[in-house]
Coordinates of C-alpha atoms in Angstrom, one line a residue:
Chain A
X15 CA -12.1 8.8 33.2
X16 CA -14.2 5.3 33.5
X17 CA -10.7 3.2 35.0
X18 CA -9.9 3.4 37.5
X19 CA -5.3 4.1 38.0
X20 CA -4.7 1.0 39.3
X21 CA -6.4 -1.1 36.3
X22 CA -4.7 -3.3 35.3
X23 CA -4.0 -3.3 31.2
X24 CA -1.7 -5.7 30.4
X25 CA 0.1 -8.7 32.1
X26 CA 1.9 -11.5 31.6
X27 CA 2.7 -15.2 33.3
X28 CA 5.4 -17.3 33.3
X29 CA 6.1 -15.2 29.5
X30 CA 9.3 -17.1 28.2
X31 CA 10.4 -14.7 24.4
X32 CA 12.8 -15.3 21.9
X33 CA 13.3 -17.1 18.4
X34 CA 13.2 -20.8 17.3
X35 CA 16.1 -22.2 18.3
X36 CA 16.4 -19.5 20.9
X37 CA 15.3 -18.3 24.0
X38 CA 16.2 -14.6 24.8
X39 CA 14.1 -14.3 28.1
X40 CA 12.1 -16.7 30.4
X41 CA 10.0 -16.4 34.0
X42 CA 8.1 -12.9 32.3
X43 CA 5.6 -11.8 35.1
X44 CA 4.4 -7.5 34.3
X45 CA 1.9 -5.5 35.3
X46 CA 1.0 -2.7 32.9
X47 CA -2.0 -0.4 34.5
X48 CA -3.6 2.5 33.1
X49 CA -2.1 6.3 33.9
X50 CA 1.2 4.7 33.6
X51 CA 4.6 5.4 31.9
X52 CA 7.0 2.5 32.2
X53 CA 10.2 2.1 30.3
X54 CA 12.0 -1.0 29.1
X55 CA 15.8 -0.3 29.5
X56 CA 18.5 -2.8 28.7
X57 CA 21.6 -3.0 26.5
X58 CA 21.7 -3.4 22.7
X59 CA 20.6 -6.8 21.8
X60 CA 19.3 -7.7 25.3
X61 CA 15.6 -8.4 24.4
X62 CA 13.3 -4.9 24.5
X63 CA 12.3 -5.1 21.2
X64 CA 11.4 -9.0 21.4
X65 CA 9.8 -8.5 23.9
X66 CA 7.4 -5.9 22.5
X67 CA 6.9 -7.7 19.7
X68 CA 5.8 -10.5 22.0
X69 CA 3.3 -8.4 23.7
X70 CA 2.1 -6.9 20.6
X71 CA 1.9 -10.4 18.7
X72 CA 4.3 -10.0 16.3
X73 CA 6.0 -13.1 17.7
X74 CA 4.6 -15.6 19.3
X75 CA 5.6 -16.2 23.3
X76 CA 7.8 -20.0 23.7
X77 CA 5.6 -20.6 26.8
X78 CA 3.4 -18.8 29.3
X79 CA 0.2 -16.5 28.7
X80 CA 0.2 -12.3 27.9
X81 CA -3.3 -10.9 29.5
X82 CA -4.9 -8.0 27.9
X83 CA -7.3 -6.5 30.7
X84 CA -7.1 -9.7 32.5
X85 CA -8.1 -12.3 29.2
X86 CA -6.0 -13.9 27.3
X87 CA -4.8 -12.0 24.2
X88 CA -5.9 -15.4 22.3
X89 CA -9.4 -14.8 23.3
X90 CA -9.0 -10.7 21.0
X91 CA -9.6 -10.6 17.0
X92 CA -7.3 -8.6 15.1
X93 CA -9.5 -6.0 15.7
X94 CA -10.5 -5.6 18.9
X95 CA -6.6 -5.6 20.0
X96 CA -5.8 -2.6 17.2
X97 CA -9.1 -0.9 19.4
X98 CA -7.0 -1.7 22.8
X99 CA -3.5 -1.3 21.4
X100 CA -1.6 0.8 19.4
X101 CA 1.8 1.5 18.4
X102 CA 4.9 3.6 17.5
X103 CA 7.3 2.1 15.8
X104 CA 10.7 2.8 14.7
X105 CA 10.2 2.7 11.1
X106 CA 9.6 5.7 8.8
X107 CA 8.0 2.7 5.6
X108 CA 5.1 5.2 5.7
X109 CA 4.0 7.1 2.6
X110 CA 5.5 10.7 2.7
X111 CA 2.7 11.7 0.2
X112 CA 0.6 11.7 3.5
X113 CA -1.1 15.0 4.8
X114 CA -0.6 15.5 8.9
X115 CA -4.3 15.1 8.8
X116 CA -4.0 12.3 6.4
X117 CA -1.9 10.4 9.1
X118 CA -3.6 10.6 11.7
X119 CA -7.1 9.6 10.0
X120 CA -5.7 5.6 9.7
X121 CA -5.7 5.7 13.5
X122 CA -9.3 5.4 13.3
X123 CA -9.0 2.2 10.6
X124 CA -10.6 -0.3 13.5
X125 CA -13.4 1.8 13.6
X126 CA -14.4 3.1 10.7
X127 CA -17.2 1.4 8.1
X128 CA -15.9 -1.7 5.2
X129 CA -15.1 1.6 2.7
X130 CA -13.0 3.2 5.8
X131 CA -15.5 6.6 5.6
X132 CA -14.8 8.6 8.6
X133 CA -17.9 9.5 11.2
X134 CA -18.6 12.8 12.8
X135 CA -16.6 11.3 15.8
X136 CA -14.0 9.6 13.8
X137 CA -13.1 13.3 13.1
X138 CA -13.4 14.6 16.6
X139 CA -10.6 12.3 17.8
X140 CA -8.5 13.4 14.8
X141 CA -8.9 16.5 15.9
X142 CA -8.3 15.5 19.5
X143 CA -5.5 13.6 18.6
X144 CA -4.1 16.6 16.5
X145 CA -4.4 19.0 19.4
X146 CA -3.0 17.1 22.1
X147 CA 0.3 16.9 20.9
X148 CA -0.2 20.6 19.5
X149 CA -0.2 19.2 15.7
X150 CA -3.5 20.9 14.7
X151 CA -1.0 23.8 12.5
X152 CA 0.6 21.3 11.1
X153 CA -2.3 19.4 9.9
X154 CA -2.5 20.3 5.8
X155 CA 0.7 19.5 5.5
X156 CA 2.5 17.2 4.1
X157 CA 4.6 14.4 5.8
X158 CA 7.2 15.0 3.7
X159 CA 8.3 18.4 5.3
X160 CA 8.0 17.5 8.7
X161 CA 11.7 17.0 10.7
X162 CA 12.2 13.2 12.7
X163 CA 11.1 14.5 15.8
X164 CA 8.0 16.2 14.2
X165 CA 7.1 13.0 12.3
X166 CA 7.3 11.1 15.6
X167 CA 4.9 13.6 17.1
X168 CA 2.7 12.7 14.4
X169 CA 3.0 9.1 14.4
X170 CA 2.2 9.6 18.7
X171 CA -1.5 11.1 17.8
X172 CA -1.4 8.7 15.3
X173 CA -1.4 6.1 18.2
X174 CA -3.8 8.4 20.0
X175 CA -6.5 8.8 17.3
X176 CA -6.7 4.8 17.5
X177 CA -8.0 5.8 21.0
X178 CA -6.3 2.8 23.0
X179 CA -6.0 2.4 26.5
X180 CA -2.5 1.2 25.8
X181 CA 0.5 2.7 23.6
X182 CA 3.6 0.9 23.2
X183 CA 6.3 2.5 21.5
X184 CA 9.7 1.2 20.5
X185 CA 12.3 3.6 20.8
X186 CA 10.8 6.7 20.2
X187 CA 13.6 8.7 21.3
X188 CA 15.9 7.9 18.4
X189 CA 17.6 10.6 16.0
X190 CA 16.0 13.2 18.2
X191 CA 18.7 15.9 20.2
X192 CA 18.6 15.3 23.7
X193 CA 15.7 18.6 24.0
X194 CA 13.8 17.2 21.8
X195 CA 14.2 13.7 23.5
X196 CA 12.7 15.3 27.3
X197 CA 10.1 16.8 24.9
X198 CA 8.8 13.8 23.5
X199 CA 9.0 11.8 27.2
X200 CA 7.6 14.4 28.8
X201 CA 4.4 14.8 26.4
X202 CA 4.3 10.6 27.2
X203 CA 4.6 11.5 30.9
X204 CA 1.4 14.0 30.8
X205 CA -0.4 12.0 28.8
X206 CA -0.5 9.2 30.8
X207 CA -1.7 11.7 33.2
X208 CA -4.6 13.9 31.6
X209 CA -6.0 10.5 29.2
X210 CA -4.9 7.3 32.2
X211 CA -4.0 5.7 29.1
X212 CA -0.8 3.1 30.5
X213 CA 2.7 3.9 27.9
X214 CA 5.2 1.1 27.9
X215 CA 8.4 2.9 25.7
X216 CA 11.7 0.8 25.0
X217 CA 14.4 3.2 24.9
X218 CA 18.3 4.1 25.8
X219 CA 17.8 6.8 27.8
X220 CA 18.2 5.6 30.8
X221 CA 18.8 8.3 33.2
X222 CA 15.5 10.0 31.7
X223 CA 13.4 7.3 31.8
X224 CA 14.8 7.1 35.6
X225 CA 13.5 10.3 35.8
X226 CA 10.1 10.2 34.0
X227 CA 8.7 7.2 34.7
X228 CA 6.8 5.2 37.1
X229 CA 7.7 1.8 36.3
X230 CA 10.8 0.7 34.6
X231 CA 11.3 -3.1 33.2
X232 CA 14.8 -4.2 32.4
X233 CA 15.8 -6.8 30.7
X234 CA 18.8 -8.0 31.6
X235 CA 21.0 -11.2 30.4
X236 CA 17.4 -13.3 30.1
X237 CA 16.5 -11.5 33.2
X238 CA 12.9 -9.4 33.3
X239 CA 12.3 -7.1 36.6
X240 CA 9.8 -5.1 36.4
X241 CA 10.1 -2.3 38.9
X242 CA 10.0 1.0 40.1
X243 CA 12.9 3.5 39.4
X244 CA 13.5 4.1 43.6
X245 CA 13.0 0.4 44.4
X246 CA 15.7 -0.9 40.7
X247 CA 18.5 2.0 42.3
X248 CA 17.9 0.4 45.7
X249 CA 18.6 -3.0 44.9
X250 CA 22.0 -2.7 42.4
X251 CA 20.4 -3.6 39.6
X252 CA 21.5 -0.9 37.7
X253 CA 25.0 -1.8 38.9
X254 CA 24.9 -4.6 37.1
X255 CA 23.7 -3.5 33.5
X256 CA 26.8 -2.2 31.8
X257 CA 30.5 -3.8 32.3
X258 CA 32.5 -1.9 34.6
X259 CA 35.9 -1.3 32.5
X260 CA 33.8 2.0 30.7
X261 CA 30.8 3.3 32.9
X262 CA 29.2 2.9 36.6
X263 CA 26.4 3.8 37.8
X264 CA 26.1 6.4 40.7
X265 CA 23.4 5.8 43.3
X266 CA 23.7 9.5 45.1
X267 CA 22.9 11.4 41.5
X268 CA 20.9 8.5 40.2
X269 CA 23.2 9.0 36.8
X270 CA 25.6 7.1 34.9
X271 CA 29.2 8.4 34.4
X272 CA 32.1 7.1 32.1
X273 CA 34.9 6.2 34.5
Chain B
X17 CA -14.0 16.7 -0.4
X18 CA -15.5 18.9 -2.3
X19 CA -12.2 19.7 -4.1
X20 CA -11.7 16.1 -5.0
X21 CA -15.3 16.1 -6.4
X22 CA -14.4 19.2 -8.7
X23 CA -11.7 17.5 -10.0
X24 CA -13.8 13.9 -10.5
X25 CA -16.4 16.1 -12.5
X26 CA -13.1 17.9 -14.5
X27 CA -11.9 14.2 -15.1
X28 CA -15.4 13.2 -16.7
X29 CA -16.0 16.0 -19.3
X30 CA -12.4 15.2 -20.4
X31 CA -13.3 11.6 -20.2
X32 CA -16.6 12.4 -22.5
X33 CA -14.3 14.5 -24.7
X34 CA -11.4 12.4 -25.4
X35 CA -14.0 9.9 -26.6
X36 CA -15.5 12.0 -29.3
X37 CA -12.6 12.9 -30.2
X38 CA -11.5 9.7 -30.7
X39 CA -14.2 8.3 -32.0
X40 CA -14.6 11.4 -34.8
X41 CA -10.9 10.8 -35.6
X42 CA -9.8 7.6 -38.5
X43 CA -8.5 7.0 -41.4
X44 CA -12.4 8.3 -43.2
X45 CA -13.6 12.1 -41.5
X46 CA -16.4 11.9 -40.0
X47 CA -18.5 15.4 -38.9
X48 CA -19.2 15.3 -35.1
X49 CA -22.3 15.9 -35.7
X50 CA -22.8 12.9 -37.2
X51 CA -20.8 10.8 -34.6
X52 CA -23.0 12.2 -32.0
X53 CA -26.5 11.5 -33.7
X54 CA -25.6 8.2 -34.1
X55 CA -24.0 7.4 -30.1
X56 CA -28.5 8.6 -29.5
X57 CA -29.4 5.9 -32.5
X58 CA -29.8 9.0 -34.4
X59 CA -30.2 8.8 -38.4
X60 CA -26.5 9.4 -40.0
X61 CA -26.3 11.8 -43.3
X62 CA -24.0 8.5 -44.9
X63 CA -25.0 5.1 -43.1
X64 CA -21.3 3.9 -43.9
X65 CA -20.4 6.1 -41.3
X66 CA -22.7 4.7 -38.8
X67 CA -21.9 1.0 -39.2
X68 CA -17.4 2.5 -39.1
X69 CA -18.8 4.4 -35.6
X70 CA -21.2 1.1 -33.9
X71 CA -19.0 -1.6 -35.3
X72 CA -15.2 -0.4 -35.7
X73 CA -14.7 2.6 -33.9
X74 CA -16.7 2.7 -30.9
X75 CA -16.1 -0.4 -29.6
X76 CA -12.3 0.1 -30.5
X77 CA -12.2 3.6 -28.1
X78 CA -14.5 1.4 -25.2
X79 CA -11.8 -1.5 -25.1
X80 CA -9.9 1.6 -24.9
X81 CA -11.5 2.8 -22.2
X82 CA -11.4 -0.7 -19.8
X83 CA -7.5 -1.0 -21.2
X84 CA -6.8 2.6 -19.8
X85 CA -8.6 2.3 -16.7
X86 CA -8.2 -1.5 -15.8
X87 CA -4.2 -0.8 -16.2
X88 CA -4.2 2.1 -14.1
X89 CA -5.8 1.0 -12.0
X90 CA -3.7 -2.6 -11.4
X91 CA -0.3 -0.1 -11.5
X92 CA -2.4 1.8 -8.1
X93 CA -2.7 -1.2 -6.4
X94 CA 0.6 -3.3 -7.2
X95 CA 1.8 0.1 -5.9
X96 CA 1.0 0.7 -2.7
X97 CA 0.8 -3.6 -1.7
X98 CA 4.4 -3.3 -2.4
X99 CA 5.2 0.1 -1.4
X100 CA 7.3 0.6 -4.7
X101 CA 6.8 3.5 -6.7
X102 CA 8.0 1.6 -9.7
X103 CA 5.7 -1.3 -9.5
X104 CA 3.0 -1.5 -11.9
X105 CA 0.3 -4.0 -13.1
X106 CA 3.0 -6.4 -14.9
X107 CA 5.5 -6.6 -12.0
X108 CA 4.5 -9.9 -11.0
X109 CA 5.5 -11.1 -14.6
X110 CA 1.7 -11.6 -16.1
X111 CA 2.4 -9.7 -19.0
X112 CA 5.2 -12.3 -19.5
X113 CA 2.7 -15.4 -19.0
X114 CA 0.8 -13.9 -21.5
X115 CA 3.7 -13.8 -23.9
X116 CA 5.0 -16.6 -22.9
X117 CA 1.6 -18.4 -23.6
X118 CA 1.3 -16.8 -27.5
X119 CA 4.5 -17.1 -28.3
X120 CA 4.5 -20.3 -27.3
X121 CA 1.4 -20.8 -29.9
X122 CA 3.1 -18.9 -32.7
X123 CA 6.8 -19.7 -32.9
X124 CA 6.3 -23.2 -30.9
X125 CA 4.7 -24.4 -34.3
X126 CA 8.2 -24.7 -36.0
X127 CA 8.6 -27.1 -32.7
X128 CA 5.9 -29.1 -32.6
X129 CA 4.9 -30.2 -35.8
X130 CA 1.7 -28.9 -38.2
X131 CA -0.7 -29.6 -34.8
X132 CA -0.5 -26.1 -33.7
X133 CA 0.2 -24.5 -37.3
X134 CA -3.1 -24.3 -38.1
X135 CA -4.5 -23.3 -34.8
X136 CA -2.5 -20.1 -34.4
X137 CA -3.9 -17.6 -36.7
X138 CA -6.8 -17.9 -34.5
X139 CA -6.8 -14.8 -32.2
X140 CA -9.4 -16.7 -29.7
X141 CA -6.5 -19.0 -29.5
X142 CA -4.5 -16.5 -29.0
X143 CA -6.7 -15.0 -26.6
X144 CA -6.5 -18.2 -24.8
X145 CA -3.2 -18.9 -25.0
X146 CA -1.7 -15.8 -23.5
X147 CA -5.1 -16.0 -20.1
X148 CA -2.9 -19.6 -19.3
X149 CA -0.2 -17.9 -19.4
X150 CA -0.6 -15.1 -17.2
X151 CA -3.6 -17.5 -15.3
X152 CA -0.4 -19.8 -14.7
X153 CA 2.2 -17.5 -13.4
X154 CA -0.4 -15.9 -11.4
X155 CA -1.1 -19.5 -9.6
X156 CA 2.5 -19.6 -9.4
X157 CA 2.9 -16.3 -7.3
X158 CA -0.2 -16.7 -5.6
X159 CA 1.0 -19.8 -4.2
X160 CA 4.5 -18.2 -3.4
X161 CA 2.3 -15.5 -1.3
X162 CA 1.1 -17.5 0.6
X163 CA 4.0 -18.9 1.8
X164 CA 6.3 -15.7 1.4
X165 CA 5.6 -13.5 4.9
X166 CA 8.0 -10.9 3.3
X167 CA 5.9 -8.3 0.0
X168 CA 9.6 -7.4 -1.0
X169 CA 10.4 -10.9 -1.2
X170 CA 7.1 -11.4 -3.5
X171 CA 7.8 -8.5 -6.0
X172 CA 12.0 -10.2 -6.6
X173 CA 10.4 -13.5 -7.4
X174 CA 7.6 -11.7 -9.4
X175 CA 10.3 -10.5 -11.5
X176 CA 12.2 -13.7 -11.1
X177 CA 9.2 -15.4 -13.0
X178 CA 9.5 -12.8 -16.1
X179 CA 13.0 -12.9 -16.6
X180 CA 12.1 -16.9 -16.3
X181 CA 9.6 -16.7 -19.2
X182 CA 10.7 -13.9 -21.3
X183 CA 14.2 -16.2 -21.4
X184 CA 12.6 -19.1 -22.8
X185 CA 10.2 -16.5 -25.0
X186 CA 13.8 -15.5 -26.9
X187 CA 14.8 -19.2 -27.2
X188 CA 11.7 -19.0 -29.3
X189 CA 12.4 -16.6 -30.6
X190 CA 16.4 -17.3 -31.9
X191 CA 14.8 -21.1 -33.6
X192 CA 11.7 -19.2 -35.6
X193 CA 11.4 -18.5 -38.7
X194 CA 11.0 -14.7 -39.3
X195 CA 7.1 -15.0 -40.2
X196 CA 6.4 -16.8 -37.0
X197 CA 8.5 -14.4 -35.4
X198 CA 6.9 -10.7 -37.3
X199 CA 3.5 -12.4 -35.9
X200 CA 4.6 -12.4 -32.3
X201 CA 6.0 -9.2 -32.6
X202 CA 3.3 -8.0 -33.8
X203 CA 1.1 -8.9 -31.1
X204 CA 3.3 -7.9 -28.6
X205 CA 2.7 -3.8 -30.2
X206 CA -1.2 -4.4 -28.5
X207 CA -4.0 -3.5 -30.2
X208 CA -7.1 -2.0 -28.9
X209 CA -8.7 -2.8 -32.4
X210 CA -9.0 -5.8 -33.1
X211 CA -12.1 -6.5 -30.7
X212 CA -15.9 -7.2 -31.5
X213 CA -18.9 -6.7 -29.4
X214 CA -19.2 -10.0 -27.9
X215 CA -15.3 -10.3 -26.9
X216 CA -15.7 -6.6 -25.5
X217 CA -18.9 -7.6 -23.4
X218 CA -15.8 -10.9 -21.4
X219 CA -13.5 -8.2 -21.3
X220 CA -16.2 -6.2 -19.6
X221 CA -17.2 -9.2 -17.2
X222 CA -13.5 -9.6 -16.4
X223 CA -13.4 -5.8 -15.1
X224 CA -16.1 -5.6 -13.3
X225 CA -14.7 -8.1 -11.5
X226 CA -10.9 -7.0 -11.0
X227 CA -13.1 -3.2 -9.9
X228 CA -15.5 -5.3 -7.8
X229 CA -12.4 -6.9 -5.6
X230 CA -10.4 -3.5 -5.7
X231 CA -13.2 -1.4 -4.1
X232 CA -13.7 -4.4 -1.2
X233 CA -9.6 -3.3 -1.0
X234 CA -9.8 0.4 0.0
X235 CA -10.2 0.2 3.5
X236 CA -6.9 -2.4 3.4
X237 CA -4.9 -0.3 0.7
X238 CA -5.3 2.3 3.4
X239 CA -3.9 1.1 6.4
X240 CA -1.1 -0.2 4.0
X241 CA 0.0 3.9 3.4
X242 CA 1.5 3.4 6.4
X243 CA 3.5 0.2 6.0
X244 CA 2.6 -3.2 6.5
X245 CA 3.5 -3.4 10.5
X246 CA 0.9 -0.6 11.0
X247 CA -1.2 -1.6 9.1
X248 CA -1.3 -5.0 10.7
X249 CA -1.4 -3.6 14.0
X250 CA -4.5 -2.0 13.0
X251 CA -6.0 -4.5 12.3
X252 CA -6.4 -5.3 8.6
X253 CA -5.9 -9.4 7.8
X254 CA -2.2 -9.0 5.6
X255 CA -2.6 -12.2 3.8
X256 CA -6.3 -12.4 3.3
X257 CA -5.3 -8.2 1.7
X258 CA -2.5 -9.1 0.0
X259 CA -4.7 -12.0 -1.6
X260 CA -7.5 -10.0 -3.0
X261 CA -5.1 -7.2 -4.3
X262 CA -3.4 -9.6 -6.2
X263 CA -6.4 -11.8 -7.8
X264 CA -7.7 -8.2 -8.5
X265 CA -4.6 -7.1 -10.2
X266 CA -4.9 -10.9 -12.5
X267 CA -8.4 -10.5 -13.2
X268 CA -8.0 -6.7 -14.6
X269 CA -3.7 -7.0 -16.8
X270 CA -4.4 -10.6 -17.4
X271 CA -7.8 -9.8 -19.3
X272 CA -6.2 -6.8 -20.7
X273 CA -3.2 -8.6 -21.9
X274 CA -5.4 -11.5 -23.2
X275 CA -7.3 -9.2 -25.4
X276 CA -5.1 -6.2 -26.5
X277 CA -1.7 -7.2 -26.2
X278 CA 1.6 -6.2 -23.6
X279 CA 0.2 -2.6 -23.1
X280 CA 3.3 -0.7 -21.1
X281 CA 3.4 2.7 -19.7
X282 CA 0.1 3.0 -18.7
X283 CA -0.2 0.8 -15.2
X284 CA 3.1 2.2 -14.5
X285 CA 2.4 6.6 -14.4
X286 CA -0.7 6.9 -14.5
X287 CA -0.9 6.7 -10.8
X288 CA 1.8 8.9 -10.5
X289 CA 0.1 11.3 -12.7
X290 CA -3.0 11.3 -10.8
X291 CA -1.3 12.0 -7.7
X292 CA 0.8 15.0 -8.9
X293 CA -2.6 16.5 -9.0
X294 CA -5.1 14.7 -6.6
X295 CA -4.1 16.1 -3.6
X296 CA -6.0 13.0 -1.6
X297 CA -3.7 9.7 -0.3
X298 CA -7.5 7.6 -0.4
X299 CA -7.7 5.4 -2.4
X300 CA -11.7 6.5 -2.2
X301 CA -10.4 8.8 -4.4
X302 CA -7.5 7.7 -5.6
X303 CA -9.3 4.9 -7.4
X304 CA -12.0 7.0 -9.7
X305 CA -9.4 9.5 -10.3
X306 CA -6.8 6.5 -11.7
X307 CA -9.5 4.9 -13.6
X308 CA -10.8 8.1 -15.3
X309 CA -7.0 9.3 -16.1
X310 CA -6.1 5.8 -17.8
X311 CA -9.3 6.0 -20.0
X312 CA -8.1 9.5 -20.7
X313 CA -4.7 8.5 -21.5
X314 CA -5.3 5.3 -23.4
X315 CA -8.2 7.4 -25.6
X316 CA -5.9 10.0 -26.2
X317 CA -2.7 7.4 -27.5
X318 CA -5.2 5.5 -29.0
X319 CA -6.3 9.2 -30.9
X320 CA -2.7 9.7 -31.7
X321 CA -1.9 6.6 -32.8
X322 CA -4.5 6.1 -35.8
X323 CA -2.5 9.5 -37.5
X324 CA -5.8 12.0 -38.3
X325 CA -6.5 12.0 -42.1
X326 CA -4.1 8.9 -42.7
X327 CA -4.6 5.0 -43.0
X328 CA -1.2 4.3 -41.2
X329 CA -1.9 3.3 -37.8
X330 CA 1.1 3.2 -35.2
X331 CA 1.4 0.7 -32.6
X332 CA -0.4 1.7 -29.4
X333 CA 2.7 -0.2 -27.2
X334 CA 4.9 2.3 -28.3
X335 CA 2.8 5.7 -28.5
X336 CA 1.8 4.7 -24.5
X337 CA 5.0 5.7 -23.7
X338 CA 6.3 8.1 -26.6
X339 CA 3.7 10.5 -25.2
X340 CA 3.7 9.3 -22.0
X341 CA 7.1 8.9 -20.6
X342 CA 7.8 12.7 -21.6
X343 CA 4.5 14.4 -19.9
X344 CA 5.7 11.9 -16.1
X345 CA 9.2 13.2 -16.5
X346 CA 8.2 16.5 -17.5
X347 CA 6.0 16.8 -13.5
X348 CA 8.7 15.5 -12.2
X349 CA 10.5 17.3 -13.0
X350 CA 8.4 20.4 -12.2
X351 CA 8.3 19.2 -8.8
X352 CA 11.7 18.3 -8.3
X353 CA 11.3 15.2 -6.4
X354 CA 9.0 12.2 -5.7
X355 CA 7.0 12.0 -2.7
X356 CA 5.7 8.4 -2.2

């Protein structure tokens, strides 16, 4: 473990996110450390995805800075960023003709030579990633024969093969039943502890996030707060998340309840 | 890996057999023994046979190899770039551009009087007109590709260019005298048999440039199998990659159309046929497989088009579809679905 638990992987300073004619949120100060599982929560359209897209460089920040390992992210080339941040998206437009092993191998893209030939180290990393996600027995299967939940695991294995210290996932539990939602989130939690990677994911599973995450990033009405789940509940931020006519947050049970 | 090497070796043996069959078939029947002898510059029992083989059949067979492999590779490049199984080498409107160039030279002469009338009979005029047409469409598409972020939008713009140029060709056809219309239709049938060794060398030069560029794109094409967003997150420069892929396709498909006319089906179907046989998706293996597959299929179609023992030669553009389409349909029905 070369990184200490308190090592900052990614941080933002006075970050302002949004689109050309619209500011979604401003004054964002985040601090993402290794070994932490962090959920980004908020209502529909609150700006969770916009925040993640800005962090990974898909969207340009309106103002403020993003720091990757304490250096401005603009100083890194696309290849160096790929060696430090991997992503798992909700979209499934990838080729389903790929075998699990082939897809996971593509995670080694930033490290391979100009023809993309895998070295022994690359093959080892792929094998490890498959083993960590418990996919070794499915390595030769085509992605077209897998369920949504299994595909989610394959994409996660690909991100692990990329061997980055930060993994960002956009709604990794969409389309999964409750059991598999818990399965994926517990797996992420286990990975942060075993590999000391920092994992950030956007999610609508607030109840599960409160139980499993080390930190929560709450995006609500143009404001972004990063706190531990306990502090977030204590300060009463979750009560203000939804209109009170349908659901309310019960601080005692740490759960949302239908009114 | 071993499996792929076996398939490739098998492919190359099949290619050599297809080449031998192609060269030995034709209106004059030449024994296989003499065909092989003439390949190795040994004495052949009949000097005319030697002339037929070296000056007519061999350039034609090599043209078939370049055309088949080049179009099949262009198809693979376009299918991966656009993540679309329906994409082919002509999806960006290259053949329509070439058609417009040729139509303007052949049929436009009736509009522009006698200036072009004397020129259109020369084959080089058609080659230049076709290249210019493809090149102008390519310039338009490349220019657009720098402005447009969305690859799908680029695909639609390519299709629109194709519709636009086809419409102009239709208008020209409508007003053209039957003799010129017939000449244009003959060009659109495609032909492998008209190339001299000089023209073949020129086509080979373009083919090599296209292949070299494609080899440099292999790694990024593999990343594109995950979709553009993932490819970008892996450090791929999407715009630069798109530029090189389009340039490689244009060099291959553009030069082939200029010399052999528009040839349908091969580019769209060969990548699908190869994917059904080769178990790998890595372009490092797919590319040589598609090149070999395209060359074999083209040689096969050409052997059939010349109707052994007869002096008739059927249009190659029709044969590729008549022979190839049922094969693809059969393969897909057998596999029940297209996994792309």
